[in-house]
Amino acid sequence: MRTRYSVFSLARNAFRHHRDWPKAWRSPEPKTSYDVVIVGGGGHGLATAYYLAKEHKLTKVAVLERGWLGGGNTGRNTTIVRSNYLWDESAALYEHAMKLWEGLSQDLNYNVMFSQRGVLNLAHSQHDLREVSRRVNANRLNGIDSEVLDAEGVKHYCPVIDLRGGGRYPVLGASLQRRGGTARHDAVAWGYARAADALGVDIIQECPVEGFRISNGRVQGLQTGKGYIEARKIGLVPSGHASVLAERAGFRLPVTSLPLQALVSEPVKPVLGCVIMSGAVHAYVSQSDKGELVIGAGVDKYVGYGQRGSLPVTEETLGAICELFPIFRRMRMLRNWGGIVDTCPDASPIISKTPVEGLYINCGWGTGGFKATPGSGNVFAHTIATDRPHAINAPFSLERFRSGYLIDEHGAAAVAH
Amino acid sequence: MLLIDCPHCGPRAEIEFSYGNEAHIARPLQPEALGDEDWADYLFMKTNRKGVMLERWVHSHGCRRWFNVARDTLTYEILAVYPMGAKPPKLPERSYL
């Protein structure tokens, strides 16, 4: 067991001018065989490996990442965490994650900077308002905290919003989940990597997966940039590239890969104390602890694997934000970036066994995977270890596209897709 | 931003167009004979290629006519524009990992 982070270790290392901090995780060469190989070293993949080791006592586990840890969508999202989904199946999944978020820093001994600053979903019309009320009621029936605010209440909770004269996008009210908020996305990946490594998981970076060896419908191992690795079970958590890997394993997925963009402004003093989202006009914004406005834009409407988006999408988002917050009109955007999200026809993820025995897949998170990181890893680890789904992810199987039991969450996804 | 060469109006910016996803999907001729597996495949399973994809576009803010486009989804190069109902032109195989 490596050094635990604590106020004492901080003081001890401060005396040594922070020169002797140990490495947070090892960088081993891959062994020739593993019980479980996880493909994808983002938040979901690392969380899966962590819970495989912690809860299912599997220690011959490797995580393969083609780039660097948390260098994919984990490092590119807008860090928002909430669980106010409409349908029971999604509510159970995201609330499971929320409960894990609430104890995550303690569990991992790593500060993931989870901040429950509240998430507002704005309503701009009578229809929106009814939809918001419906969702709040659904949340409460599922035991998830949620409340309806009127326009006054929105102004009180978020004083910088502009409600004078109605504007182009009048705010009639909002739903508020007080337990929602943000977490530091890089810290989530690093915290899971460190904790998984301490439990014996090999984290192998710069190791792309080129193909799979499958015989008699059962997976035997995988060909990687660092040679052939034998594996009894393989969990794919490849984010935007799910269908590329699935094609190599010989099956198809109902996913579409689209670039999703985000932007960050110059840092300013604290001005926005909560997360504001509006599906109807496509704006969502929060302020990072460093002071930057973190703004999420939409997805391009066509399939794309280039990790950038098109300009009209950002223009539309910034237009809406300037209208809701005239105070931000002269802010300069420092940078924008895009990540590839794999979206499903029903805007719900796939956490499932596949037609290939021993091969499991966790993908299709669309535009909102970050908030689910701990819960997704937890139930996926259960699915891999026991070879059957956890009660929470059973509805999110590939089978649902055949049975027609879709979980249509377009309304609760933050981004129209 | 894509510059799409509409066969009827000439090159225009992508905001004038709408996307129709994968091209050349044939409707089942005998839907009543189709099993669940095949229905799922027809309705949901997508070609989501990282490489050259054949797709449909409509010039919705122009002539409002549909046409096919062959486009590289990684580099965003438009390799060919061809009419609805036509066979796709011969294109170099491209795929990326």
PDB file of C-alpha atoms in Angstrom, chain B:
ATOM      1  CA  MET B   1     -17.601  24.200 -41.465  1.00  0.00           C
ATOM      2  CA  LEU B   2     -18.322  21.987 -44.463  1.00  0.00           C
ATOM      3  CA  LEU B   3     -18.657  23.426 -47.935  1.00  0.00           C
ATOM      4  CA  ILE B   4     -21.106  21.141 -49.695  1.00  0.00           C
ATOM      5  CA  ASP B   5     -21.402  21.235 -53.463  1.00  0.00           C
ATOM      6  CA  CYS B   6     -25.155  20.944 -54.031  1.00  0.00           C
ATOM      7  CA  PRO B   7     -25.608  19.384 -57.488  1.00  0.00           C
ATOM      8  CA  HIS B   8     -28.404  21.879 -58.241  1.00  0.00           C
ATOM      9  CA  CYS B   9     -27.250  25.131 -56.583  1.00  0.00           C
ATOM     10  CA  GLY B  10     -23.476  24.898 -56.325  1.00  0.00           C
ATOM     11  CA  PRO B  11     -21.227  25.088 -53.259  1.00  0.00           C
ATOM     12  CA  ARG B  12     -22.956  26.311 -50.075  1.00  0.00           C
ATOM     13  CA  ALA B  13     -22.190  26.346 -46.357  1.00  0.00           C
ATOM     14  CA  GLU B  14     -23.288  23.373 -44.233  1.00  0.00           C
ATOM     15  CA  ILE B  15     -25.875  25.402 -42.299  1.00  0.00           C
ATOM     16  CA  GLU B  16     -28.094  25.371 -45.417  1.00  0.00           C
ATOM     17  CA  PHE B  17     -28.264  21.564 -45.356  1.00  0.00           C
ATOM     18  CA  SER B  18     -29.828  18.860 -43.239  1.00  0.00           C
ATOM     19  CA  TYR B  19     -28.363  15.452 -42.638  1.00  0.00           C
ATOM     20  CA  GLY B  20     -30.112  12.228 -43.586  1.00  0.00           C
ATOM     21  CA  ASN B  21     -27.561   9.781 -42.189  1.00  0.00           C
ATOM     22  CA  GLU B  22     -26.522   6.565 -43.936  1.00  0.00           C
ATOM     23  CA  ALA B  23     -27.394   6.225 -47.637  1.00  0.00           C
ATOM     24  CA  HIS B  24     -28.451   3.114 -49.563  1.00  0.00           C
ATOM     25  CA  ILE B  25     -30.477   1.537 -46.761  1.00  0.00           C
ATOM     26  CA  ALA B  26     -33.042  -0.636 -48.513  1.00  0.00           C
ATOM     27  CA  ARG B  27     -36.488  -0.888 -46.939  1.00  0.00           C
ATOM     28  CA  PRO B  28     -37.459  -4.486 -46.308  1.00  0.00           C
ATOM     29  CA  LEU B  29     -39.550  -5.715 -49.225  1.00  0.00           C
ATOM     30  CA  GLN B  30     -41.534  -8.153 -47.091  1.00  0.00           C
ATOM     31  CA  PRO B  31     -41.831  -6.482 -43.697  1.00  0.00           C
ATOM     32  CA  GLU B  32     -44.283  -9.086 -42.429  1.00  0.00           C
ATOM     33  CA  ALA B  33     -41.664 -11.797 -42.923  1.00  0.00           C
ATOM     34  CA  LEU B  34     -39.027  -9.952 -40.883  1.00  0.00           C
ATOM     35  CA  GLY B  35     -37.966 -11.291 -37.469  1.00  0.00           C
ATOM     36  CA  ASP B  36     -37.077  -9.107 -34.450  1.00  0.00           C
ATOM     37  CA  GLU B  37     -33.372  -9.436 -35.114  1.00  0.00           C
ATOM     38  CA  ASP B  38     -33.707  -8.163 -38.682  1.00  0.00           C
ATOM     39  CA  TRP B  39     -36.052  -5.362 -37.650  1.00  0.00           C
ATOM     40  CA  ALA B  40     -33.568  -4.202 -35.024  1.00  0.00           C
ATOM     41  CA  ASP B  41     -30.838  -4.316 -37.625  1.00  0.00           C
ATOM     42  CA  TYR B  42     -32.874  -2.312 -40.130  1.00  0.00           C
ATOM     43  CA  LEU B  43     -34.064   0.282 -37.619  1.00  0.00           C
ATOM     44  CA  PHE B  44     -31.144   0.799 -35.269  1.00  0.00           C
ATOM     45  CA  MET B  45     -27.844  -0.730 -36.323  1.00  0.00           C
ATOM     46  CA  LYS B  46     -25.850   2.035 -37.942  1.00  0.00           C
ATOM     47  CA  THR B  47     -22.903   2.220 -40.223  1.00  0.00           C
ATOM     48  CA  ASN B  48     -20.829   4.574 -38.177  1.00  0.00           C
ATOM     49  CA  ARG B  49     -17.592   4.330 -40.068  1.00  0.00           C
ATOM     50  CA  LYS B  50     -14.393   6.091 -39.203  1.00  0.00           C
ATOM     51  CA  GLY B  51     -13.350   6.518 -42.794  1.00  0.00           C
ATOM     52  CA  VAL B  52     -15.391   7.010 -45.962  1.00  0.00           C
ATOM     53  CA  MET B  53     -19.101   7.058 -45.288  1.00  0.00           C
ATOM     54  CA  LEU B  54     -21.905   7.195 -47.867  1.00  0.00           C
ATOM     55  CA  GLU B  55     -24.633   9.479 -46.608  1.00  0.00           C
ATOM     56  CA  ARG B  56     -27.705  11.468 -47.634  1.00  0.00           C
ATOM     57  CA  TRP B  57     -28.045  15.231 -47.416  1.00  0.00           C
ATOM     58  CA  VAL B  58     -30.862  17.587 -48.311  1.00  0.00           C
ATOM     59  CA  HIS B  59     -30.435  21.232 -49.290  1.00  0.00           C
ATOM     60  CA  SER B  60     -33.208  22.258 -46.893  1.00  0.00           C
ATOM     61  CA  HIS B  61     -32.637  26.027 -47.104  1.00  0.00           C
ATOM     62  CA  GLY B  62     -32.123  25.970 -50.874  1.00  0.00           C
ATOM     63  CA  CYS B  63     -33.554  23.745 -53.581  1.00  0.00           C
ATOM     64  CA  ARG B  64     -34.798  21.229 -50.957  1.00  0.00           C
ATOM     65  CA  ARG B  65     -33.572  18.296 -53.011  1.00  0.00           C
ATOM     66  CA  TRP B  66     -31.866  15.181 -51.672  1.00  0.00           C
ATOM     67  CA  PHE B  67     -28.568  13.807 -52.931  1.00  0.00           C
ATOM     68  CA  ASN B  68     -25.809  11.438 -51.792  1.00  0.00           C
ATOM     69  CA  VAL B  69     -22.401  12.402 -50.485  1.00  0.00           C
ATOM     70  CA  ALA B  70     -19.282  10.304 -49.904  1.00  0.00           C
ATOM     71  CA  ARG B  71     -17.407  11.882 -47.027  1.00  0.00           C
ATOM     72  CA  ASP B  72     -14.388  10.989 -44.932  1.00  0.00           C
ATOM     73  CA  THR B  73     -15.612  11.220 -41.332  1.00  0.00           C
ATOM     74  CA  LEU B  74     -12.146  11.802 -39.902  1.00  0.00           C
ATOM     75  CA  THR B  75     -10.754  14.406 -42.288  1.00  0.00           C
ATOM     76  CA  TYR B  76     -14.188  15.793 -43.310  1.00  0.00           C
ATOM     77  CA  GLU B  77     -13.148  15.681 -46.969  1.00  0.00           C
ATOM     78  CA  ILE B  78     -16.080  15.411 -49.366  1.00  0.00           C
ATOM     79  CA  LEU B  79     -14.958  12.873 -51.959  1.00  0.00           C
ATOM     80  CA  ALA B  80     -18.035  12.683 -54.170  1.00  0.00           C
ATOM     81  CA  VAL B  81     -21.532  14.074 -54.601  1.00  0.00           C
ATOM     82  CA  TYR B  82     -23.911  11.904 -56.645  1.00  0.00           C
ATOM     83  CA  PRO B  83     -27.660  11.770 -57.298  1.00  0.00           C
ATOM     84  CA  MET B  84     -30.230   9.768 -55.353  1.00  0.00           C
ATOM     85  CA  GLY B  85     -30.731   6.335 -56.815  1.00  0.00           C
ATOM     86  CA  ALA B  86     -27.276   6.263 -58.419  1.00  0.00           C
ATOM     87  CA  LYS B  87     -24.640   3.726 -57.522  1.00  0.00           C
ATOM     88  CA  PRO B  88     -21.764   5.130 -55.431  1.00  0.00           C
ATOM     89  CA  PRO B  89     -18.631   5.951 -57.438  1.00  0.00           C
ATOM     90  CA  LYS B  90     -15.473   3.873 -56.984  1.00  0.00           C
ATOM     91  CA  LEU B  91     -13.541   5.349 -54.095  1.00  0.00           C
ATOM     92  CA  PRO B  92     -10.273   4.405 -52.419  1.00  0.00           C
ATOM     93  CA  GLU B  93     -10.790   2.276 -49.272  1.00  0.00           C
ATOM     94  CA  ARG B  94      -9.999   4.260 -46.193  1.00  0.00           C
ATOM     95  CA  SER B  95     -10.336   3.161 -42.611  1.00  0.00           C
ATOM     96  CA  TYR B  96      -8.741   4.352 -39.439  1.00  0.00           C
ATOM     97  CA  LEU B  97      -8.312   2.700 -36.039  1.00  0.00           C
TER      98      LEU B  97
END
